Amino acid sequence: MSTPQLVVHRDKELMAQSAAARLITKIVDAQASRGSASVVLTGGRNGNGLLAALAAAPARDAIDWGRLDLWWGDERFLPEGDADRNVTQAREALLDSVPLDPKRVHAMPASDGPYGADVEAAAEAYAQELALAAGPENHGAVPTFDVLMLGVGPDTHVASLFPELPAVRETDRTVVGVHGAPKPPPTRVTLTLPAIRAAREVWLLAAGEDKAQAAAIALSGAGEVQAPAAGARGRSRTLWLLDGAAASQLPRSLYPPASP
Ligand SMILES: O=C(O)[C@H](O)[C@@H](O)[C@H](O)[C@H](O)COP(=O)(O)O
């Protein structure tokens, strides 16, 4: 697993704009070399802030939107179209304004979908969808995602993997249901750490004073069960994208001076 690399920006707006520019380049390069790109989106303010910055980016249409596979790291298990669903918020921030191939937008099941209120069945269905997309070269149960993005919670959660809860301890399955999540809503579907670690690159987004302690804990060698963000590593790159406020409790030796 790759050692975390940190980039600290002046504020959360610049962090979102810079991360969006970084994502455009990553997708364009993947499409140029492999014909398509595969990205895992995250919910939350930082994740949606990045999507909004991407929607406003002048270079955004350098991306061939029809050759982009979008997946989700987690989803709130709510009815289709619910304003609190991550896919609803992603559509509002970006997806509804770009010409994606609907067959390549892989939303997690809703609580009024084919699996009803059975969140375990919904999770298993998404795991099967991932496995179907995993080519032989992936020798695994999930596609090799080019970039998997994760917001970081104040308690160091990523996706819907919360400290000490069963989902963060999962070592075999790629997708599980979550009950009793401390961040509402309580029922969710989430990728597990093994699925997250299949990504080429994992980018963790942390902006704001309320993330400073989480970043310091996750980057100080804490265990992944106590600090799930500590276990979110990419196969070739793990990148923490922070603003100065979220980096304020980190030892200065961990990162170069913040961007101007
Ligand atoms: O479903 C969710 O809520 C998100 O996937 C969650 O993991 C989020 O990314 C973090 O809680 C950070 O959220 P903020 O960026 O809003 O702090």
Short mmCIF file of C-alpha atoms and ligand atoms in Angstrom, two decimals:
data_model
loop_
_atom_site.label_atom_id
_atom_site.label_comp_id
_atom_site.label_asym_id
_atom_site.label_seq_id
_atom_site.Cartn_x
_atom_site.Cartn_y
_atom_site.Cartn_z
CA MET A 1 0.00 0.00 0.00
CA SER A 2 1.21 3.50 -0.83
CA THR A 3 2.37 5.95 1.81
CA PRO A 4 0.11 8.99 2.18
CA GLN A 5 1.21 12.10 0.29
CA LEU A 6 -0.22 15.44 1.43
CA VAL A 7 -1.08 18.58 -0.49
CA VAL A 8 -2.32 21.50 1.59
CA HIS A 9 -4.18 24.40 0.01
CA ARG A 10 -4.94 27.87 1.35
CA ASP A 11 -8.68 27.24 1.79
CA LYS A 12 -11.43 24.79 0.90
CA GLU A 13 -12.41 26.58 -2.28
CA LEU A 14 -8.89 26.39 -3.67
CA MET A 15 -8.64 22.77 -2.50
CA ALA A 16 -11.83 21.90 -4.43
CA GLN A 17 -10.69 23.75 -7.57
CA SER A 18 -7.25 22.18 -7.46
CA ALA A 19 -8.68 18.71 -6.85
CA ALA A 20 -11.09 19.16 -9.76
CA ALA A 21 -8.23 20.14 -12.07
CA ARG A 22 -6.26 17.15 -10.83
CA LEU A 23 -9.22 14.86 -11.52
CA ILE A 24 -9.70 16.20 -15.05
CA THR A 25 -6.07 15.43 -15.87
CA LYS A 26 -6.26 11.98 -14.31
CA ILE A 27 -9.40 11.07 -16.28
CA VAL A 28 -8.04 12.47 -19.56
CA ASP A 29 -4.81 10.53 -19.14
CA ALA A 30 -6.67 7.31 -18.31
CA GLN A 31 -8.92 7.70 -21.34
CA ALA A 32 -5.92 8.41 -23.57
CA SER A 33 -4.03 5.35 -22.39
CA ARG A 34 -6.80 2.84 -21.68
CA GLY A 35 -9.78 4.13 -23.63
CA SER A 36 -11.92 4.77 -20.57
CA ALA A 37 -11.69 5.90 -16.95
CA SER A 38 -13.24 4.63 -13.73
CA VAL A 39 -13.84 6.96 -10.78
CA VAL A 40 -15.46 6.43 -7.39
CA LEU A 41 -17.33 9.44 -6.01
CA THR A 42 -17.89 10.35 -2.39
CA GLY A 43 -20.72 12.15 -0.66
CA GLY A 44 -20.46 15.06 1.74
CA ARG A 45 -19.62 18.74 1.45
CA ASN A 46 -16.03 18.28 0.27
CA GLY A 47 -16.98 15.62 -2.27
CA ASN A 48 -19.82 17.69 -3.68
CA GLY A 49 -17.66 20.81 -3.56
CA LEU A 50 -15.17 19.07 -5.83
CA LEU A 51 -17.95 18.09 -8.26
CA ALA A 52 -19.26 21.65 -8.35
CA ALA A 53 -15.73 22.93 -9.01
CA LEU A 54 -15.40 20.36 -11.79
CA ALA A 55 -18.69 21.52 -13.33
CA ALA A 56 -17.30 25.09 -13.41
CA ALA A 57 -13.82 24.13 -14.63
CA PRO A 58 -12.93 25.57 -18.09
CA ALA A 59 -11.16 22.32 -19.06
CA ARG A 60 -13.97 20.03 -17.89
CA ASP A 61 -14.98 18.98 -21.42
CA ALA A 62 -11.52 17.68 -22.13
CA ILE A 63 -13.10 14.64 -20.45
CA ASP A 64 -14.90 12.29 -22.84
CA TRP A 65 -17.93 11.95 -20.56
CA GLY A 66 -19.30 9.01 -22.57
CA ARG A 67 -16.24 6.92 -21.64
CA LEU A 68 -16.32 7.52 -17.89
CA ASP A 69 -17.52 4.91 -15.38
CA LEU A 70 -18.78 6.42 -12.14
CA TRP A 71 -19.20 4.39 -8.95
CA TRP A 72 -19.93 5.41 -5.37
CA GLY A 73 -17.94 4.73 -2.21
CA ASP A 74 -21.11 4.79 -0.17
CA GLU A 75 -24.75 5.78 -0.25
CA ARG A 76 -27.37 6.72 2.21
CA PHE A 77 -30.05 3.97 2.04
CA LEU A 78 -33.00 6.22 1.23
CA PRO A 79 -35.71 6.29 -1.44
CA GLU A 80 -34.78 7.08 -5.05
CA GLY A 81 -34.48 10.83 -5.58
CA ASP A 82 -34.21 11.64 -1.87
CA ALA A 83 -32.32 14.94 -1.50
CA ASP A 84 -29.98 13.31 1.04
CA ARG A 85 -28.79 10.58 -1.31
CA ASN A 86 -25.21 11.04 -2.50
CA VAL A 87 -26.22 10.35 -6.10
CA THR A 88 -28.94 13.02 -5.92
CA GLN A 89 -26.42 15.57 -4.69
CA ALA A 90 -23.86 14.49 -7.31
CA ARG A 91 -26.42 14.90 -10.07
CA GLU A 92 -27.22 18.41 -8.87
CA ALA A 93 -23.53 19.34 -8.54
CA LEU A 94 -22.32 17.96 -11.88
CA LEU A 95 -23.78 14.80 -13.38
CA ASP A 96 -26.95 16.32 -14.82
CA SER A 97 -24.91 18.91 -16.72
CA VAL A 98 -22.52 16.58 -18.58
CA PRO A 99 -23.23 13.95 -21.29
CA LEU A 100 -22.46 10.78 -19.32
CA ASP A 101 -23.44 7.35 -20.63
CA PRO A 102 -26.26 6.39 -18.22
CA LYS A 103 -25.18 2.72 -18.43
CA ARG A 104 -21.82 3.78 -16.98
CA VAL A 105 -23.26 5.62 -13.97
CA HIS A 106 -23.44 2.95 -11.27
CA ALA A 107 -25.57 4.35 -8.45
CA MET A 108 -26.01 2.21 -5.35
CA PRO A 109 -29.56 0.81 -4.84
CA ALA A 110 -32.21 2.93 -3.16
CA SER A 111 -34.36 1.76 -0.26
CA ASP A 112 -37.44 1.67 -2.53
CA GLY A 113 -35.63 -0.12 -5.32
CA PRO A 114 -35.66 -3.81 -6.34
CA TYR A 115 -34.31 -4.93 -2.93
CA GLY A 116 -36.77 -2.92 -0.87
CA ALA A 117 -35.60 -2.25 2.67
CA ASP A 118 -33.13 -5.18 2.57
CA VAL A 119 -29.86 -3.24 2.74
CA GLU A 120 -27.80 -6.45 2.79
CA ALA A 121 -29.39 -7.55 -0.49
CA ALA A 122 -28.75 -4.10 -1.94
CA ALA A 123 -25.10 -4.30 -0.88
CA GLU A 124 -24.72 -7.78 -2.37
CA ALA A 125 -26.24 -6.59 -5.65
CA TYR A 126 -23.74 -3.75 -5.87
CA ALA A 127 -20.91 -6.17 -5.11
CA GLN A 128 -22.08 -8.31 -8.03
CA GLU A 129 -22.23 -5.27 -10.30
CA LEU A 130 -18.65 -4.46 -9.35
CA ALA A 131 -17.54 -8.04 -9.92
CA LEU A 132 -19.16 -8.06 -13.37
CA ALA A 133 -17.21 -4.92 -14.26
CA ALA A 134 -13.93 -6.37 -12.97
CA GLY A 135 -12.14 -7.67 -16.03
CA PRO A 136 -9.79 -10.69 -15.88
CA GLU A 137 -6.86 -8.31 -15.57
CA ASN A 138 -8.34 -7.09 -12.31
CA HIS A 139 -8.01 -10.58 -10.81
CA GLY A 140 -10.36 -9.32 -8.14
CA ALA A 141 -13.92 -8.58 -7.30
CA VAL A 142 -13.87 -4.92 -8.26
CA PRO A 143 -12.63 -2.96 -11.29
CA THR A 144 -9.29 -1.22 -10.95
CA PHE A 145 -10.57 2.25 -10.22
CA ASP A 146 -8.34 5.03 -11.55
CA VAL A 147 -9.31 7.34 -8.68
CA LEU A 148 -11.38 6.59 -5.59
CA MET A 149 -12.32 9.73 -3.66
CA LEU A 150 -13.27 9.84 0.00
CA GLY A 151 -14.44 12.63 2.24
CA VAL A 152 -13.11 12.32 5.80
CA GLY A 153 -15.45 12.61 8.75
CA PRO A 154 -14.52 14.42 12.00
CA ASP A 155 -14.40 10.95 13.62
CA THR A 156 -12.01 9.74 10.84
CA HIS A 157 -14.73 7.80 9.01
CA VAL A 158 -14.48 7.39 5.24
CA ALA A 159 -17.34 6.26 3.01
CA SER A 160 -19.68 4.70 5.59
CA LEU A 161 -16.89 2.95 7.47
CA PHE A 162 -17.18 4.29 11.00
CA PRO A 163 -14.69 3.64 13.81
CA GLU A 164 -15.14 0.30 15.57
CA LEU A 165 -18.35 -0.62 13.65
CA PRO A 166 -18.54 -4.00 11.84
CA ALA A 167 -18.15 -2.63 8.29
CA VAL A 168 -14.60 -1.35 8.86
CA ARG A 169 -13.61 -4.82 10.10
CA GLU A 170 -14.82 -6.56 6.90
CA THR A 171 -11.96 -8.32 5.13
CA ASP A 172 -13.70 -10.40 2.46
CA ARG A 173 -16.79 -8.74 1.05
CA THR A 174 -16.42 -5.63 -1.16
CA VAL A 175 -19.75 -4.01 -0.26
CA VAL A 176 -21.76 -4.25 2.96
CA GLY A 177 -24.82 -2.75 4.58
CA VAL A 178 -24.40 -0.44 7.56
CA HIS A 179 -26.87 -0.09 10.44
CA GLY A 180 -26.69 2.48 13.20
CA ALA A 181 -24.27 4.83 11.47
CA PRO A 182 -23.47 7.73 13.84
CA LYS A 183 -23.81 10.13 10.90
CA PRO A 184 -27.45 10.21 9.76
CA PRO A 185 -29.08 8.49 8.07
CA PRO A 186 -28.31 5.39 10.09
CA THR A 187 -28.70 2.86 7.27
CA ARG A 188 -26.18 2.91 4.45
CA VAL A 189 -24.39 0.89 1.79
CA THR A 190 -20.60 1.14 1.67
CA LEU A 191 -17.52 -0.17 -0.03
CA THR A 192 -15.22 -1.94 2.41
CA LEU A 193 -11.50 -1.33 2.91
CA PRO A 194 -10.51 -4.23 0.62
CA ALA A 195 -12.56 -2.64 -2.18
CA ILE A 196 -11.14 0.82 -1.48
CA ARG A 197 -7.60 -0.55 -1.53
CA ALA A 198 -8.13 -2.01 -5.02
CA ALA A 199 -8.02 1.51 -6.46
CA ARG A 200 -4.94 2.72 -8.24
CA GLU A 201 -5.21 6.02 -6.42
CA VAL A 202 -7.16 6.95 -3.28
CA TRP A 203 -7.72 10.67 -2.68
CA LEU A 204 -8.92 11.79 0.74
CA LEU A 205 -10.58 15.20 0.88
CA ALA A 206 -10.42 17.07 4.19
CA ALA A 207 -11.18 20.76 4.51
CA GLY A 208 -12.22 22.76 7.54
CA GLU A 209 -11.20 23.06 11.18
CA ASP A 210 -13.56 20.23 12.10
CA LYS A 211 -11.31 17.79 10.20
CA ALA A 212 -8.01 18.82 11.83
CA GLN A 213 -8.14 16.25 14.62
CA ALA A 214 -9.26 13.48 12.28
CA ALA A 215 -6.40 14.19 9.88
CA ALA A 216 -3.87 14.24 12.71
CA ILE A 217 -5.16 10.94 14.12
CA ALA A 218 -5.40 9.17 10.77
CA LEU A 219 -1.91 10.30 9.71
CA SER A 220 -0.24 9.52 13.01
CA GLY A 221 -0.17 5.74 12.62
CA ALA A 222 -3.58 4.99 14.16
CA GLY A 223 -5.15 1.63 13.35
CA GLU A 224 -7.80 1.38 10.66
CA VAL A 225 -10.50 0.03 12.98
CA GLN A 226 -10.11 3.00 15.31
CA ALA A 227 -9.44 5.44 12.42
CA PRO A 228 -10.85 4.11 9.12
CA ALA A 229 -9.23 6.93 7.11
CA ALA A 230 -5.88 5.43 8.10
CA GLY A 231 -6.74 2.29 6.17
CA ALA A 232 -7.75 4.08 2.96
CA ARG A 233 -4.72 3.51 0.76
CA GLY A 234 -4.32 3.24 -3.00
CA ARG A 235 -2.25 0.62 -4.79
CA SER A 236 0.03 3.20 -6.34
CA ARG A 237 -0.97 6.46 -4.63
CA THR A 238 -2.65 7.75 -1.49
CA LEU A 239 -3.21 11.48 -1.64
CA TRP A 240 -4.59 13.66 1.15
CA LEU A 241 -5.98 16.94 -0.21
CA LEU A 242 -6.42 19.38 2.67
CA ASP A 243 -6.86 23.04 3.38
CA GLY A 244 -4.77 24.87 5.96
CA ALA A 245 -7.47 24.54 8.61
CA ALA A 246 -7.71 20.76 8.31
CA ALA A 247 -3.89 20.52 8.32
CA SER A 248 -3.53 22.75 11.39
CA GLN A 249 -2.82 19.87 13.82
CA LEU A 250 -0.38 18.05 11.56
CA PRO A 251 3.35 18.20 12.20
CA ARG A 252 4.85 20.59 9.65
CA SER A 253 7.34 17.89 8.71
CA LEU A 254 4.49 15.95 7.07
CA TYR A 255 3.95 18.39 4.21
CA PRO A 256 5.58 21.26 2.31
CA PRO A 257 4.32 24.80 2.88
CA ALA A 258 0.69 25.29 1.93
CA SER A 259 0.02 26.55 -1.58
CA PRO A 260 0.24 30.36 -1.76
O1 LIG B 1 -22.37 9.63 2.88
C1 LIG B 1 -21.59 10.42 3.40
O2 LIG B 1 -21.91 11.17 4.32
C2 LIG B 1 -20.19 10.55 2.90
O3 LIG B 1 -19.84 9.64 1.99
C3 LIG B 1 -19.24 10.66 4.05
O4 LIG B 1 -18.26 9.66 4.08
C4 LIG B 1 -18.60 12.02 3.91
O5 LIG B 1 -17.69 12.00 2.81
C5 LIG B 1 -17.86 12.42 5.15
O6 LIG B 1 -18.77 12.34 6.24
C6 LIG B 1 -17.34 13.85 5.04
O7 LIG B 1 -18.42 14.69 4.81
P1 LIG B 1 -18.20 16.29 4.73
O8 LIG B 1 -17.27 16.51 3.55
O9 LIG B 1 -19.56 16.86 4.52
O10 LIG B 1 -17.58 16.70 6.03
#
